[in-house]
Amino acid sequence: MKSFAIAAALIGGALADQGAWAQCGGIGWTGGTKCVSGYSCVKSNDYYSQCLPGANTLTTSTKAVTTSGPAPTGGAGAAGKLRWLGVSESVAEFGSGTYPGTYGKDFYFPDSSTIQTLIQQGYNIFRVAFAMERIVQGSVGGALNTAYLTNLTTTINAITNAGAYAVLDPHNFGRFNGAIITSTSDFQSFWNKLATQFKSNSKVIFDTNNEYHDMDQTLVLNLNQAAINGIRAAGATSQYIFVEGNSYTGAWTWNTTNTNLAALTDPQNKIVYEMHQYLDSDGSGTSATCVSANIGVQRIVGATQWLKANGKQGVLGEFAGGANSVCQTAVTGLLDHLVQNSDVWTGALWWAAGPWWGNYIYSFEPPSGTGYSYYNSLLKTYAP
Ligand SMILES: *[C@@H]1O[C@H](CO)[C@@H](O)[C@H](O)[C@H]1NC(C)=O
Ligand SMILES: *[C@@H]1O[C@H](CO)[C@@H](O)[C@H](O)[C@H]1NC(C)=O
């Protein structure tokens, strides 16, 4: 784990070099544009450049921009901000294959106090993973399991009562007890029952399923549509619905794999296409090494084009990078790209926080998770 000491910034001349994490550029900025030793000025968006650590080789410095170009357009994105920035909360789905499993041993629930810490840092969306096998009794279309649902609801309410959005994430890969879910009517019934529980909470977001993969493409379309239909039929009409695609809902393969999902319909017109993107060589999110400093943008630019071409909204439901400067530049580029395209990108969620991640390479669990320690100062500058 790396710690960032604040370097003393004392030099002669009119402007001292900007200190660690300080602003160093952006439209309207009149202060210094040079960072102290060991830091360099990295553009976050047109309005904000920041001194980021260890980056003497990363001289993507932006000078203070004083031209008066046209004001940015795009409604919510006008200030160059995303609607949502947050974290996946992962622990209630742990103990995969051990169902129902034992509370406190196989699975647990997110820590409300560390979620509050993250909310205080500015994060406003939390995607809460859970196991379908635990929340229903016996089968996809079975009755809900009250005990697990109650505990999940406690977590969800802790998030939404604090003003943030909570995403219900059945972390099932389109499967139940390991078998691909093929009954769209059972899936619709599942979502109908679950949405009924949350229909009066407008800060809840329904995520149809985590990372469909190796499934018939039409089935993925039909399961997503069944979920939408079940949710709306429950009377949950105010909430956003996140739909996911095949191939682990990867942004980098979206434009060749999931194009049929453009046909999804929602009477409330609140569908958001959730894509995931990691920056390691196989895109699996299992290595702390990123392919290159540009890989963030490279892997999502095709998805951006798809969203624009189809008039859709997207969210990066999972992303992460290792605690090193190459990944940091790649993550910065990725987030800048989302901000620059906030007409179609609504936000992003880091993978992952949760009390059981230990020394996991991306852990965003306060106070000392590896990802939190390294990335919080950067990520929160993108919070709405
Ligand atoms: C729910 O949480 C309580 C502790 O608050 C725990 O005793 C119980 O075992 C949990 N049940 C499930 C199914 O998660
Ligand atoms: C599809 O997406 C990939 C990854 O972002 C991109 O490299 C490629 O150019 C895209 N292809 C088309 C036809 O848009």
Coordinates of C-alpha atoms and ligand atoms in Angstrom, one line a residue, residues 100-104 107-109 134 145-152 154, ligand 1:
P100 CA -28.1 -20.8 1.6
G101 CA -24.9 -20.9 3.5
T102 CA -24.2 -19.4 7.0
Y103 CA -24.5 -15.8 7.8
G104 CA -21.1 -14.5 9.1
F107 CA -21.7 -14.4 3.4
Y108 CA -22.3 -11.2 5.2
F109 CA -23.8 -7.7 4.6
R134 CA -30.6 -16.9 -1.0
N145 CA -36.8 -15.5 1.7
T146 CA -37.8 -13.0 4.3
A147 CA -34.7 -13.2 6.6
Y148 CA -32.2 -12.5 3.8
L149 CA -34.5 -9.9 2.2
T150 CA -34.8 -8.1 5.5
N151 CA -31.0 -7.9 5.9
L152 CA -30.6 -6.8 2.4
T154 CA -31.5 -2.8 5.9
Ligands
LIG1 C1 -29.6 -11.3 9.2 O1 -28.8 -10.5 10.1 C2 -28.8 -11.0 11.4 C3 -28.0 -10.0 12.3 O2 -28.5 -8.7 12.2 C4 -28.3 -12.4 11.6 O3 -28.4 -12.8 12.9 C5 -29.1 -13.3 10.6 O4 -28.5 -14.6 10.7 C6 -29.1 -12.8 9.2 N1 -29.8 -13.7 8.4 C7 -29.6 -13.8 7.1 C8 -30.4 -14.8 6.4 O5 -28.8 -13.1 6.5

